[in-house]
Structures are given as structure tokens and as C-alpha cells.
PDB file of C-alpha atoms and ligand atoms in Angstrom:
ATOM      1  CA  UNK A 199       0.000   0.000   0.000  1.00 43.00           C
ATOM      2  CA  UNK A 200       1.410   3.394  -0.917  1.00 45.00           C
ATOM      3  CA  UNK A 201       1.541   6.088   1.694  1.00 46.00           C
ATOM      4  CA  UNK A 202      -1.249   7.875  -0.037  1.00 48.00           C
ATOM      5  CA  UNK A 203      -3.571   4.891   0.117  1.00 45.00           C
ATOM      6  CA  UNK A 204      -2.722   4.360   3.730  1.00 45.00           C
ATOM      7  CA  UNK A 205      -3.740   7.927   4.483  1.00 46.00           C
ATOM      8  CA  UNK A 206      -7.086   7.436   2.768  1.00 44.00           C
ATOM      9  CA  UNK A 207      -7.678   4.156   4.595  1.00 46.00           C
ATOM     10  CA  UNK A 208      -6.961   5.739   7.980  1.00 45.00           C
ATOM     11  CA  UNK A 209      -9.133   8.732   7.206  1.00 50.00           C
ATOM     12  CA  UNK A 210     -11.917   6.404   6.130  1.00 48.00           C
ATOM     13  CA  UNK A 211     -11.733   4.538   9.413  1.00 48.00           C
ATOM     14  CA  UNK A 212     -11.937   7.837  11.273  1.00 48.00           C
ATOM     15  CA  UNK A 213     -15.022   8.881   9.362  1.00 49.00           C
ATOM     16  CA  UNK A 214     -16.641   5.525  10.062  1.00 45.00           C
ATOM     17  CA  UNK A 215     -15.926   5.914  13.758  1.00 46.00           C
ATOM     18  CA  UNK A 216     -17.492   9.345  13.657  1.00 47.00           C
ATOM     19  CA  UNK A 217     -20.511   8.029  11.778  1.00 43.00           C
ATOM     20  CA  UNK A 218     -21.027   5.310  14.364  1.00 42.00           C
ATOM     21  CA  UNK A 219     -20.529   7.623  17.294  1.00 43.00           C
ATOM     22  CA  UNK A 220     -23.368  10.006  16.704  1.00 41.00           C
ATOM     23  CA  UNK A 221     -24.167  10.501  13.074  1.00 41.00           C
ATOM     24  CA  UNK A 222     -22.497  12.564  10.397  1.00 44.00           C
ATOM     25  CA  UNK A 223     -24.539  15.592   9.502  1.00 44.00           C
ATOM     26  CA  UNK A 224     -24.466  18.017   6.644  1.00 49.00           C
ATOM     27  CA  UNK A 225     -22.315  21.078   7.196  1.00 60.00           C
ATOM     28  CA  UNK A 226     -24.172  23.720   9.074  1.00 65.00           C
ATOM     29  CA  UNK A 227     -26.534  21.538  11.063  1.00 75.00           C
ATOM     30  CA  UNK A 228     -25.762  21.742  14.719  1.00 80.00           C
ATOM     31  CA  UNK A 229     -26.923  19.427  17.440  1.00 84.00           C
ATOM     32  CA  UNK A 230     -25.058  20.888  20.369  1.00 84.00           C
ATOM     33  CA  UNK A 231     -24.143  18.515  23.150  1.00 87.00           C
ATOM     34  CA  UNK A 232     -24.443  19.851  26.655  1.00 88.00           C
ATOM     35  CA  UNK A 233     -21.092  20.462  28.310  1.00 95.00           C
ATOM     36  CA  UNK A 234     -20.702  20.065  32.059  1.00 95.00           C
ATOM     37  CA  UNK A 235     -18.566  23.029  33.103  1.00 96.00           C
ATOM     38  CA  UNK A 236     -19.014  22.567  36.821  1.00 96.00           C
ATOM     39  CA  UNK A 237     -15.932  23.609  38.789  1.00 98.00           C
ATOM     40  CA  UNK A 238     -14.649  26.096  36.202  1.00 98.00           C
ATOM     41  CA  UNK A 239     -14.775  29.810  36.990  1.00 98.00           C
ATOM     42  CA  UNK A 240     -17.821  31.499  35.443  1.00 98.00           C
ATOM     43  CA  UNK A 241     -16.979  34.028  32.720  1.00 97.00           C
ATOM     44  CA  UNK A 242     -20.196  35.888  31.998  1.00 93.00           C
ATOM     45  CA  UNK A 243     -21.599  36.898  28.624  1.00 91.00           C
ATOM     46  CA  UNK A 244     -18.890  39.254  27.391  1.00 96.00           C
ATOM     47  CA  UNK A 245     -16.287  37.427  25.298  1.00 97.00           C
ATOM     48  CA  UNK A 246     -12.700  37.644  26.547  1.00 97.00           C
ATOM     49  CA  UNK A 247      -9.786  38.017  24.098  1.00 96.00           C
ATOM     50  CA  UNK A 248      -7.558  35.628  25.947  1.00 97.00           C
ATOM     51  CA  UNK A 249      -8.181  32.190  27.364  1.00 98.00           C
ATOM     52  CA  UNK A 250      -8.855  32.607  31.099  1.00 98.00           C
ATOM     53  CA  UNK A 251      -8.128  28.874  31.420  1.00 98.00           C
ATOM     54  CA  UNK A 252      -4.605  29.249  30.036  1.00 97.00           C
ATOM     55  CA  UNK A 253      -1.487  27.551  31.384  1.00 95.00           C
ATOM     56  CA  UNK A 254      -1.465  29.663  34.523  1.00 96.00           C
ATOM     57  CA  UNK A 255      -5.025  28.745  35.482  1.00 98.00           C
ATOM     58  CA  UNK A 256      -5.173  26.979  38.832  1.00 98.00           C
ATOM     59  CA  UNK A 257      -7.732  24.478  37.571  1.00 98.00           C
ATOM     60  CA  UNK A 258      -6.046  23.941  34.206  1.00 98.00           C
ATOM     61  CA  UNK A 259      -6.307  20.129  34.494  1.00 98.00           C
ATOM     62  CA  UNK A 260     -10.050  20.338  34.951  1.00 98.00           C
ATOM     63  CA  UNK A 261     -10.386  22.764  32.035  1.00 98.00           C
ATOM     64  CA  UNK A 262      -8.405  20.416  29.781  1.00 98.00           C
ATOM     65  CA  UNK A 263     -10.556  17.465  30.814  1.00 98.00           C
ATOM     66  CA  UNK A 264     -13.808  19.362  30.202  1.00 98.00           C
ATOM     67  CA  UNK A 265     -12.432  20.600  26.882  1.00 98.00           C
ATOM     68  CA  UNK A 266     -11.471  17.139  25.642  1.00 98.00           C
ATOM     69  CA  UNK A 267     -14.977  15.793  25.949  1.00 96.00           C
ATOM     70  CA  UNK A 268     -16.632  19.011  24.744  1.00 98.00           C
ATOM     71  CA  UNK A 269     -14.417  18.922  21.653  1.00 98.00           C
ATOM     72  CA  UNK A 270     -15.205  15.299  20.880  1.00 96.00           C
ATOM     73  CA  UNK A 271     -18.919  15.942  21.116  1.00 96.00           C
ATOM     74  CA  UNK A 272     -19.113  19.244  19.259  1.00 97.00           C
ATOM     75  CA  UNK A 273     -16.125  19.754  16.982  1.00 97.00           C
ATOM     76  CA  UNK A 274     -14.683  16.327  16.125  1.00 96.00           C
ATOM     77  CA  UNK A 275     -17.188  15.538  13.401  1.00 94.00           C
ATOM     78  CA  UNK A 276     -15.622  18.279  11.282  1.00 96.00           C
ATOM     79  CA  UNK A 277     -12.185  18.820  12.819  1.00 97.00           C
ATOM     80  CA  UNK A 278     -11.386  15.159  13.488  1.00 96.00           C
ATOM     81  CA  UNK A 279     -11.072  12.930  16.524  1.00 94.00           C
ATOM     82  CA  UNK A 280      -8.281  14.062  18.868  1.00 93.00           C
ATOM     83  CA  UNK A 281      -7.919  17.148  16.688  1.00 94.00           C
ATOM     84  CA  UNK A 282      -6.412  15.148  13.824  1.00 94.00           C
ATOM     85  CA  UNK A 283      -8.233  16.507  10.812  1.00 93.00           C
ATOM     86  CA  UNK A 284      -9.120  14.220   7.943  1.00 87.00           C
ATOM     87  CA  UNK A 285      -9.167  17.255   5.668  1.00 88.00           C
ATOM     88  CA  UNK A 286     -12.782  18.444   5.948  1.00 89.00           C
ATOM     89  CA  UNK A 287     -11.774  21.325   8.225  1.00 96.00           C
ATOM     90  CA  UNK A 288      -8.425  22.717   9.425  1.00 96.00           C
ATOM     91  CA  UNK A 289      -6.302  20.656  11.799  1.00 97.00           C
ATOM     92  CA  UNK A 290      -6.631  22.640  15.026  1.00 97.00           C
ATOM     93  CA  UNK A 291      -3.501  21.144  16.558  1.00 97.00           C
ATOM     94  CA  UNK A 292      -1.489  23.719  14.581  1.00 96.00           C
ATOM     95  CA  UNK A 293      -3.212  26.672  16.227  1.00 96.00           C
ATOM     96  CA  UNK A 294      -0.544  28.710  17.992  1.00 96.00           C
ATOM     97  CA  UNK A 295      -0.568  28.532  21.796  1.00 95.00           C
ATOM     98  CA  UNK A 296      -1.049  31.760  23.739  1.00 95.00           C
ATOM     99  CA  UNK A 297      -2.816  35.019  22.955  1.00 95.00           C
ATOM    100  CA  UNK A 298      -2.344  34.963  19.135  1.00 94.00           C
ATOM    101  CA  UNK A 299      -4.021  31.603  18.821  1.00 97.00           C
ATOM    102  CA  UNK A 300      -6.627  32.642  21.402  1.00 98.00           C
ATOM    103  CA  UNK A 301      -7.731  35.625  19.333  1.00 97.00           C
ATOM    104  CA  UNK A 302      -8.144  33.596  16.170  1.00 98.00           C
ATOM    105  CA  UNK A 303      -9.913  30.819  18.072  1.00 98.00           C
ATOM    106  CA  UNK A 304     -12.337  33.341  19.554  1.00 98.00           C
ATOM    107  CA  UNK A 305     -12.936  34.969  16.167  1.00 98.00           C
ATOM    108  CA  UNK A 306     -13.885  31.677  14.546  1.00 98.00           C
ATOM    109  CA  UNK A 307     -16.081  30.233  17.289  1.00 98.00           C
ATOM    110  CA  UNK A 308     -17.960  33.544  17.589  1.00 98.00           C
ATOM    111  CA  UNK A 309     -18.297  34.275  13.853  1.00 97.00           C
ATOM    112  CA  UNK A 310     -18.207  30.817  12.334  1.00 97.00           C
ATOM    113  CA  UNK A 311     -17.192  30.640   8.680  1.00 97.00           C
ATOM    114  CA  UNK A 312     -19.587  31.564   5.906  1.00 93.00           C
ATOM    115  CA  UNK A 313     -18.517  31.849   2.262  1.00 92.00           C
ATOM    116  CA  UNK A 314     -20.859  32.618  -0.630  1.00 94.00           C
ATOM    117  CA  UNK A 315     -23.783  32.151   1.715  1.00 92.00           C
ATOM    118  CA  UNK A 316     -22.682  28.631   2.614  1.00 94.00           C
ATOM    119  CA  UNK A 317     -22.026  27.777   6.234  1.00 95.00           C
ATOM    120  CA  UNK A 318     -18.684  26.019   6.497  1.00 95.00           C
ATOM    121  CA  UNK A 319     -18.564  26.335  10.227  1.00 97.00           C
ATOM    122  CA  UNK A 320     -21.547  27.325  12.390  1.00 96.00           C
ATOM    123  CA  UNK A 321     -21.215  30.067  14.988  1.00 96.00           C
ATOM    124  CA  UNK A 322     -20.408  27.638  17.773  1.00 97.00           C
ATOM    125  CA  UNK A 323     -20.657  30.372  20.423  1.00 97.00           C
ATOM    126  CA  UNK A 324     -24.399  30.465  19.710  1.00 95.00           C
ATOM    127  CA  UNK A 325     -24.644  26.903  20.969  1.00 95.00           C
ATOM    128  CA  UNK A 326     -21.917  26.492  23.561  1.00 97.00           C
ATOM    129  CA  UNK A 327     -20.976  28.610  26.545  1.00 97.00           C
ATOM    130  CA  UNK A 328     -17.839  30.703  26.636  1.00 97.00           C
ATOM    131  CA  UNK A 329     -16.646  28.433  29.454  1.00 98.00           C
ATOM    132  CA  UNK A 330     -17.048  25.307  27.316  1.00 98.00           C
ATOM    133  CA  UNK A 331     -15.307  26.918  24.338  1.00 98.00           C
ATOM    134  CA  UNK A 332     -12.292  28.187  26.278  1.00 98.00           C
ATOM    135  CA  UNK A 333     -12.013  24.747  27.891  1.00 98.00           C
ATOM    136  CA  UNK A 334     -11.811  23.297  24.369  1.00 98.00           C
ATOM    137  CA  UNK A 335      -9.075  25.793  23.578  1.00 98.00           C
ATOM    138  CA  UNK A 336      -7.195  24.715  26.737  1.00 98.00           C
ATOM    139  CA  UNK A 337      -7.377  21.092  25.607  1.00 98.00           C
ATOM    140  CA  UNK A 338      -6.282  21.967  22.059  1.00 98.00           C
ATOM    141  CA  UNK A 339      -3.159  23.636  23.432  1.00 97.00           C
ATOM    142  CA  UNK A 340      -2.112  20.332  24.969  1.00 97.00           C
ATOM    143  CA  UNK A 341      -2.293  18.824  21.453  1.00 97.00           C
ATOM    144  CA  UNK A 342      -0.229  21.581  19.848  1.00 97.00           C
ATOM    145  CA  UNK A 343       1.941  20.497  16.935  1.00 96.00           C
ATOM    146  CA  UNK A 344       4.500  22.948  15.584  1.00 91.00           C
ATOM    147  CA  UNK A 345       4.325  23.433  11.823  1.00 82.00           C
TER     148      UNK A 345
HETATM  149  C1  HEC B1285     -19.808  21.795  10.465  1.00 51.27           C
HETATM  150  C2  HEC B1285     -18.367  21.611  10.562  1.00 51.27           C
HETATM  151  C3  HEC B1285     -17.642  22.308  11.686  1.00 51.27           C
HETATM  152  C4  HEC B1285     -17.886  22.239  13.040  1.00 51.27           C
HETATM  153  C5  HEC B1285     -18.977  21.465  13.769  1.00 51.27           C
HETATM  154  C6  HEC B1285     -16.851  23.017  13.677  1.00 51.27           C
HETATM  155  N1  HEC B1285     -16.027  23.582  12.731  1.00 51.27           N
HETATM  156 FE1  HEC B1285     -14.446  24.811  13.068  1.00 51.27          FE
HETATM  157  N2  HEC B1285     -14.143  25.031  11.069  1.00 51.27           N
HETATM  158  C7  HEC B1285     -14.847  24.365  10.087  1.00 51.27           C
HETATM  159  C8  HEC B1285     -14.332  24.777   8.784  1.00 51.27           C
HETATM  160  C9  HEC B1285     -14.812  24.261   7.433  1.00 51.27           C
HETATM  161  C10 HEC B1285     -13.314  25.715   9.031  1.00 51.27           C
HETATM  162  C11 HEC B1285     -12.483  26.485   7.980  1.00 51.27           C
HETATM  163  C12 HEC B1285     -13.210  27.768   7.701  1.00 51.27           C
HETATM  164  C13 HEC B1285     -12.522  28.644   6.687  1.00 51.27           C
HETATM  165  O1  HEC B1285     -11.283  28.665   6.640  1.00 51.27           O
HETATM  166  O2  HEC B1285     -13.221  29.327   5.947  1.00 51.27           O
HETATM  167  C14 HEC B1285     -13.211  25.841  10.481  1.00 51.27           C
HETATM  168  C15 HEC B1285     -12.301  26.675  11.124  1.00 51.27           C
HETATM  169  C16 HEC B1285     -12.089  26.699  12.508  1.00 51.27           C
HETATM  170  C17 HEC B1285     -11.055  27.451  13.177  1.00 51.27           C
HETATM  171  C18 HEC B1285      -9.966  28.291  12.496  1.00 51.27           C
HETATM  172  C19 HEC B1285      -8.823  27.335  12.161  1.00 51.27           C
HETATM  173  C20 HEC B1285      -7.758  27.886  11.273  1.00 51.27           C
HETATM  174  O3  HEC B1285      -6.695  27.236  11.167  1.00 51.27           O
HETATM  175  O4  HEC B1285      -7.956  28.926  10.647  1.00 51.27           O
HETATM  176  C21 HEC B1285     -11.198  27.226  14.509  1.00 51.27           C
HETATM  177  C22 HEC B1285     -10.343  27.790  15.634  1.00 51.27           C
HETATM  178  C23 HEC B1285     -12.322  26.331  14.678  1.00 51.27           C
HETATM  179  N3  HEC B1285     -12.828  26.032  13.443  1.00 51.27           N
HETATM  180  C24 HEC B1285     -12.771  25.861  15.907  1.00 51.27           C
HETATM  181  C25 HEC B1285     -13.876  25.018  16.071  1.00 51.27           C
HETATM  182  C26 HEC B1285     -14.345  24.544  17.351  1.00 51.27           C
HETATM  183  C27 HEC B1285     -13.657  24.827  18.673  1.00 51.27           C
HETATM  184  C28 HEC B1285     -15.464  23.793  17.109  1.00 51.27           C
HETATM  185  C29 HEC B1285     -16.342  23.107  18.124  1.00 51.27           C
HETATM  186  C30 HEC B1285     -16.801  23.900  19.230  1.00 51.27           C
HETATM  187  C31 HEC B1285     -15.683  23.800  15.681  1.00 51.27           C
HETATM  188  N4  HEC B1285     -14.700  24.547  15.075  1.00 51.27           N
HETATM  189  C32 HEC B1285     -16.732  23.155  15.044  1.00 51.27           C
HETATM  190  C33 HEC B1285     -15.874  23.466  10.283  1.00 51.27           C
HETATM  191  C34 HEC B1285     -16.466  23.152  11.508  1.00 51.27           C
END
């Protein structure tokens, strides 16, 4: 098997796993899964520019744990299990740690991605709390891969 074929086979297996674990939906449809954010500091309605659950956060471990499951339930069907993208959407493991990555993360989850009237990514902040989304960001940072 060439490397290329291997990649396709692995991606296929990932898609199958996703299909079995909750149903693949057309882009744009959102069935948000409730995220249990108990124990994390409440953040209010106003969006922050920087992750309040960053590396310095005293309950970072909890944030990462909450984020891992929130990601798998709400983002993985497009961005891939464990953040490893099969190519449908960007591989979020490359998102820069720290404030630069935070700002871009916030921009996308708040605004989604719409091109030519087509929804490529829904405005996830309409469905998930700021707490849940920053927890996802905290988890993603632990998966960071330098380009
Ligand atoms: C319906 C599919 C879909 C879902 C669900 C989805 N995304 Fe996305 N996301 C995309 C696509 C497609 C893009 C690329 C948009 C573009 O570049 O125009 C994207 C882009 C992004 C980006 C910018 C990445 C970059 O490298 O520029 C971030 C950050 C992001 N998504 C985070 C999330 C998070 C966090 C969730 C879950 C809470 C999520 N997305 C759920 C499809 C999705």
C-alpha cells in the first residue's frame, strides 16, 4: 500500500468511527451537546480576548478534561477525533498557543465561517458557553503540533 492509500484508509476509518458515534450531519446543522462546566470559573456573557483557562489557570487540568470531551462531542465531526483533521476542516492542533491563537480561536467560534452564503462552520458560540469553548481551547493547546 502506498503512503497515499494508507492515508485514505486511515481517514476512512476515522469517518466511520465518527458516523457510528453520533451521526455525520451536513455542514451547518448543529446538534449541540451539553457540556458540564461545573468547577470552572464562570466568565459571563462578554467574550474575553484571551483564554482565562490558560497555562497559569489553577484548575487547568479540569479545564483540559472538560475541553477534551466538549471537543469530541461538538467539533470532532468536522475537525477530526483528537484534533487530527481528515481534511474536511483545518487541523486545530497547529493553532498557535497563547494570545495569538486565542484571538483567532475566539474569532472563529464567535463568527463561524460563511462563504458565498454557505455555512462552512456554524457560529459555535451560539450553541456552547464561553466556558465550554475556552475549555476546548485549553485542551487543544495540549495537542499543539508545531508546523
Ligand atoms: C460543520 C463543521 C464544523 C464544526 C462542527 C466546527 N467547525 Fe471549526 N471550522 C470548520 C471549517 C470548514 C473551518 C475552515 C473555515 C474557513 O477557513 O473558511 C473551520 C475553522 C475553525 C477554526 C480556524 C482554524 C484555522 O486554522 O484557521 C477554529 C479555531 C475552529 N474552526 C474551531 C472550532 C471549534 C472549537 C469547534 C467546536 C466547538 C468547531 N470549530 C466546530 C468546520 C467546523
